[in-house]
Coordinates of C-alpha atoms and ligand atoms in Angstrom, one line a residue:
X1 CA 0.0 0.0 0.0
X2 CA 2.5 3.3 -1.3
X3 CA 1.9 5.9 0.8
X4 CA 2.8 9.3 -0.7
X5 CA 3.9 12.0 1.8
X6 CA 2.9 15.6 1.6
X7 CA 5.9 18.8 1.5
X8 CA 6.0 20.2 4.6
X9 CA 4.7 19.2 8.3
X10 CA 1.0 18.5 9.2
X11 CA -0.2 18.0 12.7
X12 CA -2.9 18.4 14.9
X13 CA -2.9 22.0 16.0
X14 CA -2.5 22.6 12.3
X15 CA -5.9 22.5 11.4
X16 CA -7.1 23.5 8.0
X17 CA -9.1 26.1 7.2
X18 CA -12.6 25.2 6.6
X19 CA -12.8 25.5 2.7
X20 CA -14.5 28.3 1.0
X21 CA -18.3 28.0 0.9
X22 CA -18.1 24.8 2.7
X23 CA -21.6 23.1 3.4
X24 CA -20.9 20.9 6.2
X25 CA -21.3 22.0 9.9
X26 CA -17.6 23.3 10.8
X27 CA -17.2 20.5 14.0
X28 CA -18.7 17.7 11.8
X29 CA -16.2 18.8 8.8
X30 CA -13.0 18.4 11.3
X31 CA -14.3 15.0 11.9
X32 CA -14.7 13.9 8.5
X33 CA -11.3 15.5 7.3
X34 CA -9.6 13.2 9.4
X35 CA -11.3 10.3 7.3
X36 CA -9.5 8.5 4.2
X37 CA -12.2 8.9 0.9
X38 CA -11.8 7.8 -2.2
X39 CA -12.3 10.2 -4.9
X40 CA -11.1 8.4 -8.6
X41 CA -10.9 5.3 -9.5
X42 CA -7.4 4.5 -10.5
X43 CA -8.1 3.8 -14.1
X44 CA -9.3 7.3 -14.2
X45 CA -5.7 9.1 -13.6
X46 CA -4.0 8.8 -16.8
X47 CA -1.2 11.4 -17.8
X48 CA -3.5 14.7 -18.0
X49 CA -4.3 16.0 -14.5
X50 CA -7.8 15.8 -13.1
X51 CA -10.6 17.8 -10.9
X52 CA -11.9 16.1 -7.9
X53 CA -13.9 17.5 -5.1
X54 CA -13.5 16.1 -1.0
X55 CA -15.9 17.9 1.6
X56 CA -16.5 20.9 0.0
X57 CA -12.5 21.1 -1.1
X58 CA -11.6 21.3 -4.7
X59 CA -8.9 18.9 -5.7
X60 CA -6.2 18.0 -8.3
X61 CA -4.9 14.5 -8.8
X62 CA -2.0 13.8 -11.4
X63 CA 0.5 11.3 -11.5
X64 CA 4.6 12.0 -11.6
X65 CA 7.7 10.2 -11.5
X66 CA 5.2 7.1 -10.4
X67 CA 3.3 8.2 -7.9
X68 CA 0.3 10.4 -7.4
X69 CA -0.4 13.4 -6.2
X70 CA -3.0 15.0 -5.0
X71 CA -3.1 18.8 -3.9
X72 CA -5.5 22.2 -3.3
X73 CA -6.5 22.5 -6.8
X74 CA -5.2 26.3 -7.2
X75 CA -2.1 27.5 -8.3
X76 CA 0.0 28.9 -5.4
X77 CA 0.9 31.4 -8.4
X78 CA -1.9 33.3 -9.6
X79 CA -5.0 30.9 -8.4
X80 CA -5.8 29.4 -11.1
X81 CA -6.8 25.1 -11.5
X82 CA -4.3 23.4 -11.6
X83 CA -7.0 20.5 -13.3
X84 CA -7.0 23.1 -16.5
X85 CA -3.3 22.3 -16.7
X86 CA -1.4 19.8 -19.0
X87 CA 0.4 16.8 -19.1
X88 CA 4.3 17.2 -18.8
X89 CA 7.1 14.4 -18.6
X90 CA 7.9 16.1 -15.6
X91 CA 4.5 16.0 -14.4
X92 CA 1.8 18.7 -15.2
X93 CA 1.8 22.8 -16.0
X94 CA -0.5 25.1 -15.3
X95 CA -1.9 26.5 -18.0
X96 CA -1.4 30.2 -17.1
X97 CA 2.6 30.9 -16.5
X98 CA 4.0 27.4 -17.8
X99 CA 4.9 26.5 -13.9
X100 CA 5.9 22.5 -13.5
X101 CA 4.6 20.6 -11.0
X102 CA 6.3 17.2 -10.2
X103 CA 6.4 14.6 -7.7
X104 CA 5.4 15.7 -4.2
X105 CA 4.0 18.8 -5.5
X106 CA 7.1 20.0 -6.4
X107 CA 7.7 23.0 -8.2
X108 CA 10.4 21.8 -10.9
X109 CA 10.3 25.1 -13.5
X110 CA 9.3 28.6 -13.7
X111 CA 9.7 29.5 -17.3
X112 CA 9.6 32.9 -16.4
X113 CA 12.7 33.2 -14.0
X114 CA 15.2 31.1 -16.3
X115 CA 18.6 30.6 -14.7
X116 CA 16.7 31.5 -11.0
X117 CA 16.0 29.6 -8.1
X118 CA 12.4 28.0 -7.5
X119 CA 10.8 30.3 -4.5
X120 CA 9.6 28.0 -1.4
X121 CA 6.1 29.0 -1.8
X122 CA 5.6 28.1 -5.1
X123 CA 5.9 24.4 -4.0
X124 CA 1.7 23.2 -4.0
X125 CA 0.7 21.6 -0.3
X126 CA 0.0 18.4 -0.6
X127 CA -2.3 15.8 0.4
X128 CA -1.2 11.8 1.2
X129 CA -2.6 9.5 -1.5
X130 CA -3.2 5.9 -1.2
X131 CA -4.2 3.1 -3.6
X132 CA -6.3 0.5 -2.6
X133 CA -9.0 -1.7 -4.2
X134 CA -8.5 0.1 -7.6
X135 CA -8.9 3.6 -6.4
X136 CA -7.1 6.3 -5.3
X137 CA -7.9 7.8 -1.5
X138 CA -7.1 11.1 0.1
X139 CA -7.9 12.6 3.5
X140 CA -7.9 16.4 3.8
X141 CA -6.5 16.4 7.6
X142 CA -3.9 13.6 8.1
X143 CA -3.1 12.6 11.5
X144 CA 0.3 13.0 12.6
X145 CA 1.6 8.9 13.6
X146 CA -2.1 7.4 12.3
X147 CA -2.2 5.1 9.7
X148 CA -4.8 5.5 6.6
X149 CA -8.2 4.1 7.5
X150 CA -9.2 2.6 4.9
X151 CA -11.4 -0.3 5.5
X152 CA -11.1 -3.9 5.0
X153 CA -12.7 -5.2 1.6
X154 CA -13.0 -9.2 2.4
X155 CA -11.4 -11.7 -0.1
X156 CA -10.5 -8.7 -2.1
X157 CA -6.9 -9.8 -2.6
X158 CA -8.0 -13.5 -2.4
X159 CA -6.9 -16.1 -5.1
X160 CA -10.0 -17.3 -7.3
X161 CA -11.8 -14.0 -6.8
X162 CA -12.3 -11.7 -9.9
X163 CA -12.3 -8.2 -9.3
X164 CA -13.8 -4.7 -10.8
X165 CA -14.1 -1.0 -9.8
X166 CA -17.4 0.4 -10.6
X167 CA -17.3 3.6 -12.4
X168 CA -17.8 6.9 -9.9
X169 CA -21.9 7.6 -9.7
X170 CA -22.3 10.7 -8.6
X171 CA -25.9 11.3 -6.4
X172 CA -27.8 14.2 -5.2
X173 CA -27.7 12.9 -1.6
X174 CA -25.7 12.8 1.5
X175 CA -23.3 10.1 2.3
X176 CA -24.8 8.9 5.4
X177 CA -28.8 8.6 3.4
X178 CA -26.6 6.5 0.5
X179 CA -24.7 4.3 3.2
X180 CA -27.7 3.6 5.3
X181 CA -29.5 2.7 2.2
X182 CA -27.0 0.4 1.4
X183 CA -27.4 -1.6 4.6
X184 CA -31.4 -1.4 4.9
X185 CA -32.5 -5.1 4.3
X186 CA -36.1 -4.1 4.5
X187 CA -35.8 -2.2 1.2
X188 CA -35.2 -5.4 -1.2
X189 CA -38.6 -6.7 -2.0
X190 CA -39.8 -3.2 -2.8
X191 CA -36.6 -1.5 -4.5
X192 CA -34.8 -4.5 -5.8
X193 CA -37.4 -6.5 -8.0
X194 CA -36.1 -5.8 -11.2
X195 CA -32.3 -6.8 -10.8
X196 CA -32.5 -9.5 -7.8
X197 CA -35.2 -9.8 -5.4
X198 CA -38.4 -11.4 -4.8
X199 CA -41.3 -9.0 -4.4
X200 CA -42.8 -11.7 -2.4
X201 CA -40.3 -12.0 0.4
X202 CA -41.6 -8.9 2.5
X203 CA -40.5 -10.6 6.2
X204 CA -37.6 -8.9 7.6
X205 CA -36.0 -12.4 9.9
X206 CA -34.1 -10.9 13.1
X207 CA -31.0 -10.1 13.1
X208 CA -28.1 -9.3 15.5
X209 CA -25.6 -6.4 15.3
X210 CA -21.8 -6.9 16.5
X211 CA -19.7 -4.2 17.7
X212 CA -16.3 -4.2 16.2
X213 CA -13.4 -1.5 16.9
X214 CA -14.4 0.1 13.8
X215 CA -17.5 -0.3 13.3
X216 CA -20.2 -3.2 13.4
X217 CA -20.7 -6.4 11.7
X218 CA -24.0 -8.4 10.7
X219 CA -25.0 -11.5 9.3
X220 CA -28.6 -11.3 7.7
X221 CA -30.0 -14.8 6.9
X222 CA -33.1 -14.8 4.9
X223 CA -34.7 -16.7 2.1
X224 CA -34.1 -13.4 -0.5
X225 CA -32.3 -14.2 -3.3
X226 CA -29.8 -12.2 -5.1
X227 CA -29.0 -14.0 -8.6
X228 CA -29.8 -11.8 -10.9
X229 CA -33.6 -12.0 -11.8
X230 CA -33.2 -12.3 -16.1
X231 CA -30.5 -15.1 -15.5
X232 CA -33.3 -17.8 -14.7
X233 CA -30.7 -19.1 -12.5
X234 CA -32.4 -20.7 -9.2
X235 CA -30.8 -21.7 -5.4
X236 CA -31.7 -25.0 -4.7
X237 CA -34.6 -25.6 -2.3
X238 CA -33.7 -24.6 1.9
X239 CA -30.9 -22.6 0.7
X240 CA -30.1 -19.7 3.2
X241 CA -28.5 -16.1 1.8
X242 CA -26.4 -15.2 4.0
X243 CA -26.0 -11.2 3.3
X244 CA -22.4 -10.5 6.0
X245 CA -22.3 -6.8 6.4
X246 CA -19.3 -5.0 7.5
X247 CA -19.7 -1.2 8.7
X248 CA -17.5 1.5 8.5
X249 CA -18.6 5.1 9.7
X250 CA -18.7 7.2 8.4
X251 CA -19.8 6.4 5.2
X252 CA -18.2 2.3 3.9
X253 CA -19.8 -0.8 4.4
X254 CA -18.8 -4.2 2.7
X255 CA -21.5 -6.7 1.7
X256 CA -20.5 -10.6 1.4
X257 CA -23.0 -12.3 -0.5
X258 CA -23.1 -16.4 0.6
X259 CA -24.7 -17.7 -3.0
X260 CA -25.0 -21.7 -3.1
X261 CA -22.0 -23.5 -2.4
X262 CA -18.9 -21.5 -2.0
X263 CA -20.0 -19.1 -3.9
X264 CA -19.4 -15.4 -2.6
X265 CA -19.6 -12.3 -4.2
X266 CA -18.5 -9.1 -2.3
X267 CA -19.9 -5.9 -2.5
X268 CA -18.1 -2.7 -1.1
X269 CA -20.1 0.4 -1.1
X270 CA -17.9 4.1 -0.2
X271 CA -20.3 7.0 -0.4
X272 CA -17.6 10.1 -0.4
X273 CA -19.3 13.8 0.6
X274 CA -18.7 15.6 -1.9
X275 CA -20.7 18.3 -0.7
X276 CA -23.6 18.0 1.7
X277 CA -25.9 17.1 -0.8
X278 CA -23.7 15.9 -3.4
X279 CA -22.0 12.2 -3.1
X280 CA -19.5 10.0 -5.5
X281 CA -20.7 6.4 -4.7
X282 CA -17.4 4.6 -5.2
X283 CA -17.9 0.7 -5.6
X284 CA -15.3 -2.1 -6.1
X285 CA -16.7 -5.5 -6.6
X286 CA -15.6 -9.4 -6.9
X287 CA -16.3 -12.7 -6.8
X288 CA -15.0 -16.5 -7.1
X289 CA -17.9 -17.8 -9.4
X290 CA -18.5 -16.8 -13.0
X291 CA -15.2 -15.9 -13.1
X292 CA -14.5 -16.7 -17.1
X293 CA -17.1 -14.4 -17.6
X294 CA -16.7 -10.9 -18.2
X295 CA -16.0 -7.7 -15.6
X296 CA -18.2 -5.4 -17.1
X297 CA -21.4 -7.7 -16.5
X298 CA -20.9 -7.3 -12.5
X299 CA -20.1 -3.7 -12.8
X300 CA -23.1 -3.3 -15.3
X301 CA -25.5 -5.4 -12.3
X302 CA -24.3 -3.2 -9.8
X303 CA -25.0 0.3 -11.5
X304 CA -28.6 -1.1 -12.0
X305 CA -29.1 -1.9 -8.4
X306 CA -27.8 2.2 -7.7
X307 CA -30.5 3.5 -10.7
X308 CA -33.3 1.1 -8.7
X309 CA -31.6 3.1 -5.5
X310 CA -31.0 6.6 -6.6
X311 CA -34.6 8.6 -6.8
X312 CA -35.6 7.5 -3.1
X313 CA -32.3 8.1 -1.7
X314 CA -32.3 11.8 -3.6
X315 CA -35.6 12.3 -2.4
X316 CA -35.2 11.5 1.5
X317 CA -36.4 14.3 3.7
X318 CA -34.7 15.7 5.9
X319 CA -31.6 15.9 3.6
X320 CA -29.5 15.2 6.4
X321 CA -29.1 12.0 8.4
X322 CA -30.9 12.4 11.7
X323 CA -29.0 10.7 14.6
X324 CA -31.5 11.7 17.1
X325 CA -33.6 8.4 17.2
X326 CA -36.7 10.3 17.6
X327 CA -36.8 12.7 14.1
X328 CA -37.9 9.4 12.7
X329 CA -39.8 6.7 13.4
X330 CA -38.6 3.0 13.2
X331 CA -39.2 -0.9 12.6
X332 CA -38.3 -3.6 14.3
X333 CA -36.1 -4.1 10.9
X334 CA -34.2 -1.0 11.4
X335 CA -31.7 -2.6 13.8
X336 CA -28.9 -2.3 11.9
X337 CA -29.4 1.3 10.5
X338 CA -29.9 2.5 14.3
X339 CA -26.8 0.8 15.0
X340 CA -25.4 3.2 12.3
X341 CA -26.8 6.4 13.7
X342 CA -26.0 5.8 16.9
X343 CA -22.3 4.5 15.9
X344 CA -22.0 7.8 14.0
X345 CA -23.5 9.8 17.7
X346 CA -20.2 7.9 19.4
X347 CA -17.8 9.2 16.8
X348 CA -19.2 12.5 17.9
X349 CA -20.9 13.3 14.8
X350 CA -24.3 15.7 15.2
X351 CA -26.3 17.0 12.6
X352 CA -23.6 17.2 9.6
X353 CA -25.1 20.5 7.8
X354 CA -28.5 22.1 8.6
X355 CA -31.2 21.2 7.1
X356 CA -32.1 22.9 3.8
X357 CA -35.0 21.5 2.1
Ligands
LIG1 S1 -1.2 30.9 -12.2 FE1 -0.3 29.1 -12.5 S2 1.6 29.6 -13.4 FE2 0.7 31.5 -12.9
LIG2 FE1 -31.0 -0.5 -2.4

């Protein structure tokens, strides 16, 4: 897992400054700064550099000399993207005054000043990049001595497992409405007829939620299937689904699907905030059957599941996640997404943004 170091020291008393015409509740933001997010898959980072966007932050990503960097995405010169720039062997200039930009955010060149020294300032802050699970992660307020916390995907890096990246789908929601939907078992039968469930299977079975240091695990046995509905393909008779969920707050959860057999197919789902109301659902997939069969049918599956997802999710009100239990009403079903709310309440999370719809 490279880890790529930012210019220039980080620690806790130095806090960022909240970016400009940031959405999220100032205390809430510092807690989600600390947080790793992914925000490109990997694929996506070819020579040109590219715009991303982390908690109301505007980013540049670019590779040089083999690594990647990511970094405010404004020229320390004159303020201007550093995502309008372009591709250099070196790594990329801005597209303004010619400046080169290299490896650690390095300023290499200022065409203007030949034969002169680079000035300190014109070196770009950085932020530490990591690659995991085909994407690349940031985090806007590293933690001096902390390691990246970036969750576990199971069987990810397992032999026998076939693997794929999802492209970004950007949604009109908050994270935490995406992630809970995610984990909502109740949903299926009603949502989820037209890729992989049985409209017939109403019953939410009981359940039982397991604390973990980072989080909480489930195991959701039911009769509900999940091949995909125009595949004809059947479980035989008694067989249970096992759906394991593993939760990350604030906003990843990984899904292991038990089909027949050995069979497993894993589902990880990273809503990254974006803005308050705007998230990039980031979603690597794999599995150990169907494996001679092409990527793009999972990832094709798995962006109809999000359409099936996306007009509910967009049209939850409040827009906000509501930790206090009593803004909404629940069902014995809901265990798991209480868990969720009141795992996010421990973390010291409160109302993220105020409400605006
Ligand atoms: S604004 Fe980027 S080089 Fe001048
Ligand atoms: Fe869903």
């Amino acid at each position: 897992m490279p880890l790529h170091h930012h210019l220039g020291p980080r620690s806790h008393e130095d806090r960022p400054l909240l970016p400009t015409g940031c959405t999220f509740d100032a205390p809430d933001w510092y807690l989600m700064a600390r947080c790793w997010f992914p925000v490109m898959r990997s694929e996506d980072l070819r020579a040109a550099p590219q715009a991303a966007r982390l908690l109301d932050q505007p980013l540049v990503l670019y590779r040089a000399a083999g690594s990647v960097v990511a970094a405010a995405d404004a020229c320390p010169h004159r303020g201007v993207p550093l995502s309008m720039g372009t591709a250099d062997p070196g790594g990329i200039r801005c597209r303004y005054h010619g400046l080169l930009f290299g490896a650690e955010g390095r300023c290499l060149d200022v065409p203007c000043q030949p034969g002169h020294p680079v000035q300190a300032q014109l070196h770009l802050r950085t932020y530490p990049t990591v690659e995991r699970y085909g994407l690349l992660w940031t985090c806007l307020w590293p933690q001096e001595g902390m390691r990246p916390d970036i969750p576990v995907m199971p069987h990810w890096d397992e032999a026998g497992f076939q693997q794929a990246v999802c492209p970004c789908y950007p949604m009109d929601c908050f994270a935490g409405r995406q992630l809970e939907g995610f984990i909502d078992v109740a949903h299926l039968p009603w949502v989820h007829a037209g890729t992989f469930a049985d409209p017939d299977r109403r019953g939410v079975p009981s359940y039982d939620v397991h604390p973990r240091s980072d989080g909480f695990a489930m195991d959701y046995d039911s009769d509900m299937p999940n091949y995909p509905v125009d595949s004809g393909r059947r479980a035989p008779e008694g067989h249970v689904w096992r759906r394991h969920f593993e939760v990350h707050p604030p906003f990843a959860a990984s899904l292991t699907l038990h089909f027949p057999g050995a069979d497993r197919a894993v589902v990880m789902n990273i809503a990254t905030p974006v803005s308050a109301l705007r998230t990039h659902l980031f979603c690597p997939v794999s599995r150990n059957f169907d494996t001679d069969r092409p990527v793009e049918e999972m990832i094709a599956f798995n962006l109809r599941v999000f359409d099936e997802d996306r007009a509910l999710t967009e049209a939850q009100r409040p827009r906000n996640l509501p930790l206090d239990v009593r803004v909404e009403a629940h069902t014995r079903a809901d265990r798991i997404t209480l868990a969720y709310r009141r795992r996010l309440l421990q973390l010291g999370y409160r109302r993220f943004f105020v409400d605006i719809a």
